[in-house]
Amino acid sequence: MEAAIRLEKLGAVAVAVLETGPGHAPGLDARRALIRLAGGAGLGPEIAALVLFLTTAKSEMAQGAVDPAADDGLAAACKALEDIKIPVVLGLSGETFGPGAELAMAAHFRLADEGAELAWPEVPLERLAGGGGTQRLTRIVGAGRALDWLASGRSVAAPEAAEAGLLDGVVAGDLVEAAVSLAGRLAEAGAGPRRSCERTEGLADPAAFRAACKAFREAGLGGEGGARAHLADCVEAALVMPFEAGAGFEMAAASALEISPAARALTHLRNVERAVVLPRGAVAPQSVALHRVEIEDAALRLLMAGCSVTLSDDDPARLQEGLSKIGRQLSALVAAREISPGARNDCLSRLSSAGDPGELSGCELVLFGAEARPGRRELARLERVGLLAPALVLKGQTAEDRLAPGAFGLFASGPSAARGLMELHPPRQGDPSALPGLSELVAQMGAMPVPVAQGAAGPMLGRLAARLLETGERILEDGATPRQVDTALEAGGYETGLFRWVDGVGLSSILSQRQADAAQRDPRQRYVTVLDRLGAAGRFGRRTGRGFHDYPDGIPEGVASAGVEALVAEARAGAGGTRRALTAGEIVRQCHLSLALEGLWMLADGAVEEAGMVDLLATVGLGYPRREGGPLYAVGREGWHAVKGAFLALAAQEDSRFWALPDNCDRIVAAMRG
């Protein structure tokens, strides 16, 4: 047999191992090899059953032809496998997703080990795989489960898949032995194939089937024109169309979605995430100390991840309050039935306190709070007990020069790391080998770990956030209200409006950073006083109940404040400006361009090496619309000539310094395209 497939014969059973890519996606060579095998290549008349295993090989990284309808495309490979005239038993282990999951459904029988998972991530990426999966899966598990699994893209563990009937068993022992044994029994019985395209148990209750499709659409999950709408139509087609017609219907939808701008943008972000985020599996520190850390929910997430946590603070009152807050958080989770009383007790059994950092010799890792600023004596004590490297700043806009030379910097993306992202900055000096373990720890805490290039000055997300906030302040001074800005951005696809986002972060740290930067501010630069006025009025954000918006109990998203609008009007009058009407489109456009410009400057000064990093930070950290791929991806999509013209127009009309382009921006954009 050819290199992509290895075949061994065990009496009447043939065992084939197919080399695939990540997620067991069959690349071009694998698909062609499978199609030839299905045509009888290597199988003699004595073979009465086939066992198939999928294994990941570096040579099969590509997922194949762009056109899923090609003669050697995914649909053809799935059909060839399903049409084999002897029973095919597929053995699954590890993660099988996307095209790999489509192929798995085309086998006749499926066994999996206990750690196996299946997932269909295409719909959240505004795609359909086009391999016939909407038809096969729906015929087996019904409309409700098919819509849930396909629309969410979530991983389905082997026991859940078996309970739904998609798997024929979950193997606790040797998967190879179990699959060969099942194939042997099928061969002895003279059994034929059991094709997924012919199964009907998922269609047995038409009324429940239609109700599931109706509920999906009424919940807004089948919105107009997108992948979810096509998914709902394809799943419904499984009930009313023969398999071949339904598969053709799915193929047409997949081909239409394949060229959609949203699908390309979302796929770009997925590829950036895969390239940037370190693979899971490293050994994470299990005992962590938090020294003078703003507790937030960091300690709780560490405890929930199974770590032993020590709170350290030289202020007894602050230490006591930190411990009490963790206790209240755990009790609230028990009351909400999110964890059991036993889980609460387990977390508390791994929690301890220390007043002096010198008492932390049993911890693998010390995390310093942004305001801790450990002095030389404190660092010397930590060094003596082996805790100096790595030490992390957990959150805030802390400058790199405030970190010890051998310390990592860790920066959360927003109100908490669970918001989505943490930047990991390697030490300026010393050994960066702890990075994989720290990355794993961040992932266990529920955040996306994003390693940043050595030498980057300060948090990369902080630069983008500062530029966006300054743009928003200028828009307020020009005539908009906070509610108008937030409404425009949210309608434009941002997860959260700018000023609601600021209220969640809290104004105190932003004002502190602004004061720290005051000495470097160009006096010719336009300076807007809105944030200063909010601070003077005690409007520090959602935690205080008042920020750009008011936050009464029961309204977590906030309501517009006439008082803030008056403060904005005062700032506008103080600057000598007059109010002018700004459309929602103008607001969104300026915010988009502002982030793109800061991204170009970050590339120009070497703060980031790849444009995709800017897109990842903006979408995950700031809620930039994922369907647009990120600010620098949008530059490429719109065309540099048009975007550059927009920058030059803003520089001429608004502020030439704020909208100034890097000297080498044409070369930077050309490199992005390359």
XYZ file of C-alpha atoms in Angstrom:
674
model
C 0.000 0.000 0.000
C 0.992 3.672 -0.391
C 2.657 5.725 2.319
C -0.516 7.413 3.614
C -2.056 4.085 4.652
C -0.614 0.924 6.199
C -2.481 -2.347 5.849
C -2.123 -5.627 7.734
C -4.213 -8.770 7.328
C -5.261 -10.910 10.298
C -7.126 -13.792 8.727
C -10.490 -12.498 7.518
C -9.887 -9.067 9.078
C -7.795 -6.294 7.523
C -6.377 -3.585 9.793
C -5.631 -0.228 8.143
C -3.855 2.758 9.715
C -4.518 6.033 7.890
C -2.114 8.947 8.376
C -4.087 12.151 8.915
C -3.544 15.700 10.074
C -4.532 17.499 13.300
C -7.896 16.346 14.592
C -7.552 13.310 12.330
C -8.472 15.468 9.323
C -7.678 13.479 6.156
C -5.300 15.377 3.875
C -5.154 14.923 0.131
C -2.877 11.854 0.228
C -5.012 10.235 2.927
C -8.236 10.817 1.036
C -6.832 9.399 -2.168
C -5.441 6.371 -0.344
C -8.777 5.757 1.357
C -10.667 6.021 -1.931
C -8.323 3.458 -3.493
C -8.688 1.149 -0.496
C -12.468 1.393 -0.748
C -12.165 0.408 -4.388
C -10.534 -2.832 -3.324
C -6.838 -1.956 -3.477
C -5.005 -4.324 -1.122
C -8.169 -6.133 -0.041
C -8.631 -9.679 -1.305
C -11.807 -11.793 -1.445
C -10.833 -13.451 1.848
C -11.266 -10.169 3.791
C -14.699 -10.025 5.449
C -14.246 -6.996 7.741
C -12.021 -3.933 7.938
C -10.658 -2.121 11.006
C -9.548 1.471 10.498
C -7.436 3.639 12.809
C -6.581 7.298 12.255
C -3.163 8.536 13.299
C -1.668 12.025 13.119
C 1.373 12.455 10.884
C 3.322 15.635 10.128
C 3.117 14.898 6.420
C -0.666 15.299 6.534
C -0.949 18.794 8.030
C -3.062 20.131 5.156
C -6.760 19.439 5.306
C -7.071 19.073 1.584
C -8.637 20.716 -1.418
C -10.515 23.986 -1.057
C -13.455 22.518 -2.950
C -15.063 19.843 -0.736
C -16.939 18.534 -3.802
C -13.781 17.557 -5.682
C -13.370 13.976 -6.875
C -10.779 13.477 -4.127
C -12.417 15.877 -1.648
C -13.837 15.164 1.782
C -17.305 14.179 0.561
C -15.820 11.678 -1.890
C -13.627 10.110 0.799
C -16.562 9.804 3.216
C -18.793 8.256 0.545
C -16.059 5.825 -0.488
C -15.607 4.668 3.107
C -19.329 4.310 3.670
C -19.822 2.378 0.411
C -17.330 -0.366 1.305
C -19.213 -3.646 1.043
C -17.765 -5.247 4.176
C -18.301 -3.894 7.699
C -15.851 -1.159 8.696
C -14.969 -0.718 12.390
C -13.322 2.593 13.244
C -11.193 2.924 16.380
C -11.033 6.477 17.767
C -8.622 7.947 20.285
C -7.698 11.499 21.222
C -9.342 14.456 19.546
C -11.226 13.934 16.289
C -12.719 17.125 14.939
C -13.938 18.778 11.764
C -13.158 16.694 8.654
C -11.912 13.885 10.913
C -15.299 13.722 12.634
C -17.043 13.761 9.245
C -14.961 10.764 8.201
C -15.684 8.978 11.474
C -19.424 9.200 10.864
C -18.992 7.473 7.498
C -17.645 4.305 9.152
C -20.140 1.526 9.901
C -19.195 0.860 13.525
C -17.284 3.106 15.924
C -15.383 2.278 19.112
C -13.437 4.823 21.163
C -11.137 4.862 24.138
C -12.173 6.655 27.315
C -10.323 9.866 26.472
C -11.633 10.257 22.936
C -13.534 13.388 21.931
C -15.416 14.438 18.812
C -16.129 17.993 17.688
C -17.465 19.847 14.671
C -15.977 23.380 14.858
C -16.995 24.618 11.410
C -20.278 26.427 12.192
C -18.720 28.827 14.742
C -16.246 29.614 11.948
C -19.149 30.341 9.559
C -18.517 27.173 7.577
C -19.886 23.706 6.943
C -17.471 20.842 6.330
C -19.425 19.577 3.343
C -18.688 15.915 3.978
C -22.311 14.933 4.592
C -22.017 15.214 8.369
C -25.278 17.115 8.888
C -27.106 14.218 7.243
C -25.311 11.282 8.874
C -25.175 12.718 12.391
C -28.825 13.791 12.346
C -29.968 10.359 11.166
C -28.175 8.781 14.136
C -28.658 11.183 17.072
C -31.677 13.286 16.033
C -32.161 16.993 15.387
C -31.741 18.275 18.955
C -28.320 16.781 19.576
C -27.128 17.394 16.017
C -28.003 21.096 16.208
C -26.381 21.421 19.632
C -23.151 19.659 18.698
C -22.765 21.220 15.259
C -23.769 24.783 16.179
C -21.705 25.017 19.362
C -18.552 23.354 18.069
C -18.021 21.960 21.569
C -16.139 18.754 22.242
C -18.311 15.705 22.816
C -16.678 13.184 25.133
C -16.810 9.500 24.267
C -19.381 8.545 26.967
C -21.801 11.243 25.755
C -21.347 10.167 22.138
C -21.959 6.527 23.110
C -25.087 7.408 25.088
C -26.443 9.202 22.001
C -25.766 6.146 19.817
C -22.944 7.637 17.764
C -20.411 5.220 19.269
C -20.928 1.489 19.647
C -18.805 1.327 22.768
C -16.231 3.037 24.964
C -13.210 0.820 25.549
C -11.499 0.846 28.937
C -8.719 -1.486 27.843
C -6.842 -1.997 24.581
C -8.684 -0.211 21.752
C -6.876 -2.130 19.006
C -7.756 -5.472 20.553
C -11.400 -4.453 21.037
C -11.803 -3.163 17.466
C -10.187 -6.254 15.927
C -12.334 -8.489 18.133
C -15.547 -6.745 17.026
C -14.508 -6.964 13.371
C -13.737 -10.662 13.818
C -17.196 -11.338 15.236
C -18.813 -9.417 12.371
C -16.765 -11.396 9.848
C -17.713 -14.728 11.435
C -21.398 -13.768 11.355
C -21.166 -12.769 7.694
C -22.471 -9.311 8.624
C -22.713 -6.600 6.035
C -22.121 -2.868 6.404
C -24.340 -0.700 8.617
C -24.266 2.588 6.744
C -24.939 5.834 8.582
C -26.756 7.201 5.545
C -29.355 4.430 5.965
C -29.919 4.790 9.726
C -33.230 6.264 10.834
C -33.340 6.210 14.645
C -32.755 9.969 14.739
C -35.766 10.487 12.479
C -38.120 8.227 14.429
C -40.128 11.062 16.027
C -40.889 13.639 13.304
C -42.834 15.896 15.682
C -39.941 16.131 18.147
C -37.542 16.593 15.228
C -39.485 19.568 13.854
C -39.900 21.019 17.346
C -36.122 20.957 17.856
C -35.552 22.789 14.560
C -38.237 25.352 15.413
C -36.778 25.968 18.884
C -33.316 26.417 17.377
C -34.565 29.074 14.993
C -36.746 30.829 17.579
C -33.772 31.061 19.948
C -32.035 33.153 17.314
C -29.455 30.468 16.647
C -30.499 30.122 13.029
C -30.132 33.777 12.065
C -30.482 34.915 8.485
C -27.864 33.984 5.943
C -25.097 32.666 8.200
C -23.780 29.194 8.880
C -26.341 28.579 11.629
C -29.206 29.299 9.259
C -27.720 26.907 6.700
C -27.186 24.347 9.458
C -30.855 24.465 10.482
C -31.902 23.977 6.851
C -29.485 21.069 6.366
C -30.573 19.283 9.532
C -34.216 19.681 8.529
C -33.337 18.307 5.083
C -32.318 15.024 6.713
C -35.966 14.484 7.658
C -37.576 15.453 4.345
C -34.998 14.480 1.721
C -33.273 11.249 0.690
C -29.664 11.104 1.835
C -28.094 11.925 -1.527
C -30.322 14.979 -1.981
C -29.646 16.156 1.574
C -25.898 15.702 1.105
C -26.071 17.724 -2.102
C -28.022 20.428 -0.283
C -25.318 20.516 2.389
C -22.585 20.666 -0.251
C -24.187 23.707 -1.889
C -24.392 25.473 1.484
C -20.789 24.582 2.291
C -19.567 25.927 -1.050
C -21.456 29.205 -0.548
C -20.100 29.669 2.963
C -16.544 28.764 1.959
C -16.118 32.060 0.102
C -17.934 34.268 2.629
C -15.905 37.114 4.205
C -16.940 36.041 7.719
C -15.688 32.479 7.194
C -12.328 33.706 5.958
C -11.974 36.168 8.829
C -12.851 33.605 11.496
C -10.550 31.020 9.952
C -7.750 33.607 9.993
C -8.229 34.093 13.739
C -8.344 30.349 14.362
C -5.061 29.935 12.498
C -3.479 32.782 14.479
C -4.591 31.196 17.748
C -3.105 27.850 16.716
C 0.176 29.514 15.767
C 0.468 31.686 18.878
C -0.926 29.650 21.760
C 1.412 26.964 23.058
C 0.144 23.357 22.898
C -1.364 21.969 26.060
C 0.253 19.237 28.128
C 3.169 20.895 29.929
C 3.561 20.415 33.674
C 2.075 23.455 35.411
C 3.138 24.662 38.871
C 0.917 23.084 41.516
C 1.716 25.353 44.474
C 1.313 29.067 43.870
C 1.714 32.066 46.157
C -0.048 35.373 45.516
C 1.883 38.215 47.149
C -0.007 41.476 47.551
C -2.171 40.549 44.572
C -5.484 42.243 43.905
C -7.396 39.050 44.672
C -10.222 39.417 42.159
C -10.940 35.804 41.217
C -7.329 34.765 40.493
C -6.954 32.765 43.690
C -10.329 31.140 43.144
C -9.446 30.057 39.604
C -6.152 28.619 40.806
C -7.908 26.668 43.540
C -10.525 25.399 41.083
C -7.676 24.276 38.809
C -6.366 22.072 41.624
C -3.452 24.252 42.781
C -2.393 24.833 46.364
C -2.622 28.594 46.972
C -0.924 30.727 49.596
C -1.979 34.345 50.060
C 0.862 36.544 51.228
C 0.577 40.118 52.425
C 2.441 42.195 55.002
C -0.809 44.000 55.848
C -2.825 41.668 58.160
C -6.127 43.420 57.437
C -5.647 43.143 53.681
C -4.647 39.496 54.026
C -7.730 38.752 56.129
C -10.004 40.436 53.593
C -8.432 38.421 50.759
C -9.061 35.142 52.562
C -12.612 36.195 53.411
C -13.313 37.080 49.801
C -12.250 33.619 48.654
C -14.547 32.099 51.267
C -17.474 34.209 50.071
C -16.804 33.282 46.450
C -16.774 29.560 47.234
C -19.947 29.810 49.315
C -21.684 31.649 46.467
C -20.728 28.857 44.048
C -22.155 26.254 46.432
C -25.374 28.260 46.816
C -25.671 28.479 43.030
C -25.075 24.690 42.835
C -22.079 25.249 40.547
C -19.856 23.241 42.905
C -20.614 20.785 45.689
C -19.913 21.384 49.398
C -17.228 18.734 49.094
C -15.527 20.648 46.280
C -15.621 23.793 48.419
C -13.957 21.948 51.287
C -11.333 20.543 48.929
C -10.473 24.071 47.720
C -10.221 25.364 51.283
C -7.939 22.468 52.219
C -5.450 23.801 49.650
C -5.616 27.430 50.830
C -3.180 28.945 53.319
C -1.752 32.333 54.281
C 1.634 33.913 54.991
C 2.524 37.374 56.174
C 6.152 37.350 55.022
C 7.351 36.254 51.547
C 10.259 34.535 53.260
C 7.739 31.968 54.552
C 6.876 30.760 51.032
C 9.627 28.170 50.602
C 7.104 25.420 49.833
C 5.696 27.190 46.750
C 6.817 26.624 43.175
C 5.738 30.034 41.940
C 5.174 33.510 43.364
C 2.824 35.952 41.660
C 3.335 39.592 42.588
C 0.445 42.019 42.364
C 0.819 45.033 40.089
C 1.208 47.318 43.099
C 3.482 45.022 45.122
C 6.733 46.439 43.692
C 8.996 44.038 45.592
C 12.156 45.714 46.835
C 15.693 44.362 46.802
C 15.493 42.877 50.294
C 12.218 41.149 49.500
C 13.633 39.747 46.268
C 16.774 38.617 48.087
C 14.659 36.633 50.584
C 12.781 35.024 47.721
C 16.026 34.193 45.960
C 17.369 32.476 49.085
C 14.347 30.180 49.230
C 14.483 29.518 45.491
C 11.417 31.532 44.484
C 12.811 34.400 42.456
C 12.301 33.092 38.945
C 9.762 33.164 37.612
C 7.758 35.800 39.445
C 4.758 37.316 37.712
C 2.792 40.528 37.738
C -0.765 39.289 37.677
C -2.572 42.280 36.218
C -2.305 45.948 35.426
C -0.315 48.240 33.162
C 2.957 47.672 35.026
C 5.996 48.700 33.020
C 8.579 46.030 32.286
C 11.311 47.976 34.090
C 9.449 47.439 37.371
C 9.929 43.693 37.044
C 12.999 41.870 38.287
C 15.259 41.049 35.284
C 14.641 37.329 35.727
C 10.883 37.613 36.177
C 8.106 36.871 33.751
C 5.366 39.433 33.237
C 1.758 38.258 33.118
C -0.942 40.670 32.039
C -4.660 39.963 32.084
C -6.875 41.310 29.351
C -9.563 42.979 31.362
C -11.665 42.756 34.511
C -10.418 39.196 35.019
C -8.305 36.690 33.140
C -11.458 34.680 32.504
C -12.326 37.523 30.108
C -10.230 35.589 27.657
C -6.546 36.381 27.433
C -3.292 36.662 29.365
C -0.021 37.877 27.895
C 3.118 36.058 29.010
C 6.223 38.237 28.723
C 9.517 36.323 29.035
C 12.193 37.641 31.410
C 14.603 40.272 30.151
C 17.386 38.144 31.602
C 17.496 34.581 32.813
C 15.911 31.313 31.775
C 12.614 31.393 29.831
C 12.230 27.597 30.017
C 9.335 27.879 32.488
C 7.123 29.328 29.731
C 5.315 26.066 28.783
C 4.428 25.348 32.422
C 3.175 28.891 32.979
C 1.182 28.705 29.771
C -0.462 25.506 30.988
C -1.260 27.145 34.328
C -2.928 30.099 32.593
C -4.958 27.699 30.441
C -6.066 25.802 33.553
C -7.212 29.138 34.988
C -9.565 29.511 32.032
C -7.667 32.101 30.001
C -5.887 32.039 26.657
C -2.096 32.210 27.215
C -0.429 34.412 24.601
C 3.402 34.378 24.701
C 4.878 37.745 23.712
C 8.274 38.335 22.086
C 11.166 39.039 24.414
C 11.858 42.755 24.825
C 8.283 43.939 24.318
C 7.730 46.977 26.541
C 4.630 46.563 28.665
C 1.406 44.759 27.848
C 0.573 44.715 24.160
C -3.146 44.774 24.829
C -2.617 47.849 26.994
C -1.354 49.768 23.968
C -4.401 48.887 21.906
C -6.768 49.619 24.779
C -5.166 53.004 25.461
C -5.460 54.024 21.808
C -9.087 52.905 21.620
C -9.970 54.724 24.838
C -8.307 57.924 23.654
C -10.280 57.667 20.428
C -13.486 57.199 22.409
C -12.722 60.230 24.564
C -12.179 62.357 21.458
C -15.488 61.151 20.043
C -17.188 62.207 23.289
C -15.604 65.640 23.155
C -16.659 65.952 19.517
C -20.311 65.469 20.387
C -21.293 61.882 21.184
C -22.547 60.485 24.494
C -21.201 57.330 26.184
C -24.447 55.537 25.394
C -24.196 56.462 21.692
C -20.630 55.163 21.488
C -21.407 51.896 23.272
C -24.581 51.322 21.265
C -22.780 51.963 17.978
C -19.920 49.591 18.794
C -22.167 46.819 20.064
C -24.395 47.111 16.987
C -21.206 46.961 14.908
C -20.244 43.611 16.406
C -18.137 44.484 19.467
C -18.831 42.166 22.386
C -19.032 45.119 24.773
C -19.197 48.845 24.226
C -15.991 50.755 24.951
C -17.209 52.601 28.023
C -18.979 49.573 29.469
C -15.648 47.779 29.036
C -13.825 50.590 30.875
C -16.390 50.446 33.681
C -15.674 46.732 34.040
C -11.905 47.240 34.164
C -12.227 50.101 36.634
C -11.080 53.672 36.251
C -8.495 53.702 39.051
C -5.768 51.769 37.217
C -6.378 53.769 34.032
C -6.032 57.082 35.858
C -2.898 55.832 37.638
C -1.315 54.964 34.323
C -2.358 58.308 32.878
C -0.646 60.108 35.762
C 2.493 57.991 35.282
C 2.585 58.935 31.600
C 1.968 62.647 32.186
C 5.643 63.611 32.088
C 6.076 62.070 28.621
C 2.917 63.602 27.139
C 3.475 65.970 24.208
C 1.987 69.322 25.288
C 0.893 69.902 21.689
C -1.212 66.742 21.776
C -4.944 67.135 22.237
C -5.850 66.181 25.790
C -9.426 65.288 26.727
C -10.434 65.684 30.381
C -13.472 63.378 30.511
C -11.715 60.613 32.481
C -10.251 63.107 34.952
C -13.695 64.563 35.566
C -15.188 61.116 36.135
C -12.456 60.328 38.650
C -13.006 63.602 40.481
C -16.702 62.753 40.677
C -15.921 59.346 42.230
C -17.265 57.406 39.249
C -14.704 54.590 39.218
C -16.661 51.864 37.458
C -19.078 49.013 37.907
C -17.733 47.941 41.301
C -18.582 51.317 42.781
C -21.987 51.347 41.080
C -21.059 54.386 38.984
C -18.806 54.880 35.983
C -19.584 56.049 32.493
C -22.932 54.416 33.224
C -24.884 53.841 36.431
C -25.125 50.267 37.730
C -28.139 49.789 39.992
C -28.779 46.325 41.404
C -30.387 44.073 38.831
C -29.024 45.948 35.784
C -25.448 44.690 35.307
C -25.169 46.223 31.834
C -25.806 49.676 33.290
C -28.034 52.591 32.327
C -27.131 55.942 30.802
C -26.302 58.694 33.273
C -27.442 62.290 32.771
C -24.732 63.304 35.223
C -22.006 61.834 33.015
C -23.456 63.496 29.958
C -23.218 66.802 31.848
C -19.560 66.078 32.695
C -18.865 65.338 29.031
C -20.560 68.595 28.039
C -18.388 70.476 30.544
C -15.231 68.878 29.107
C -16.365 69.813 25.591
C -17.045 73.414 26.600
C -13.738 73.639 28.461
C -11.906 72.605 25.301
C -13.730 75.301 23.329
C -15.502 72.751 21.158
C -19.037 72.703 19.860
C -21.158 69.606 19.599
C -21.614 68.019 16.191
C -23.614 64.998 15.218
C -21.667 61.758 14.718
C -23.303 58.821 13.034
C -22.942 55.302 14.369
C -20.944 54.476 11.249
C -18.483 57.306 11.919
C -18.001 56.147 15.508
C -17.285 52.542 14.529
C -15.051 53.585 11.633
C -12.854 55.802 13.801
C -12.494 53.065 16.428
C -11.584 50.460 13.802
C -9.035 52.754 12.171
C -7.560 53.726 15.514
C -6.826 50.098 16.415
C -5.419 49.408 12.959
C -3.099 52.412 13.246
C -1.814 51.334 16.652
C -1.246 47.868 15.212
C 0.886 49.356 12.441
C 2.933 51.284 14.996
C 3.386 48.090 17.057
C 4.772 46.360 13.961
C 6.932 49.367 13.137
C 8.626 49.522 16.531
C 8.967 45.748 16.885
C 6.497 45.350 19.745
C 4.887 42.486 17.799
C 6.351 40.403 15.012
C 3.170 39.306 13.246
C 0.062 41.251 12.252
C -2.057 38.331 13.407
C -0.994 38.983 17.016
C -2.648 42.407 16.856
C -5.825 40.813 15.487
C -5.832 38.211 18.264
C -5.319 40.779 21.020
C -8.038 43.064 19.667
C -10.667 40.361 19.191
C -10.056 38.332 22.350
C -9.019 41.167 24.645
C -11.125 44.095 23.434
C -14.095 42.358 21.858
C -13.369 43.605 18.312
C -15.834 41.854 15.933
C -14.433 38.402 15.235
C -16.387 38.205 11.977
C -14.135 40.975 10.670
C -10.924 39.134 11.551
C -9.187 41.899 13.487
C -8.056 45.447 12.693
C -5.035 44.554 10.550
C -6.849 41.735 8.765
C -9.495 44.339 7.895
C -6.784 46.562 6.394
C -5.854 43.778 3.995
C -9.476 43.043 3.191
C -10.381 46.673 2.449
C -7.147 47.468 0.640
C -4.252 49.594 1.802
C -4.907 52.371 -0.697
C -8.392 53.019 0.717
C -7.312 52.690 4.348
C -4.313 54.953 3.905
C -6.584 57.551 2.329
C -8.860 57.368 5.376
C -5.892 57.908 7.713
C -4.683 60.906 5.704
C -8.164 62.418 5.696
C -8.461 62.080 9.481
C -4.986 63.562 9.921
C -6.019 66.573 7.852
C -9.434 67.046 9.448
C -8.992 65.885 13.048
C -5.442 65.721 14.437
C -2.293 65.188 12.393
C -0.278 63.902 15.380
C -2.854 61.394 16.615
C -3.415 59.978 13.114
C 0.232 60.064 12.000
C 1.437 56.987 10.094
C 4.784 55.233 10.626
C 7.404 56.284 8.100
C 7.710 52.751 6.752
C 3.991 51.888 6.773
C 3.877 50.990 3.060
C 6.637 48.422 3.567
C 4.944 47.080 6.716
C 1.659 46.545 4.892
C 3.440 44.927 1.966
C 5.095 42.508 4.415
C 1.677 41.740 5.931
C 0.376 40.766 2.509
C 3.480 38.667 1.834
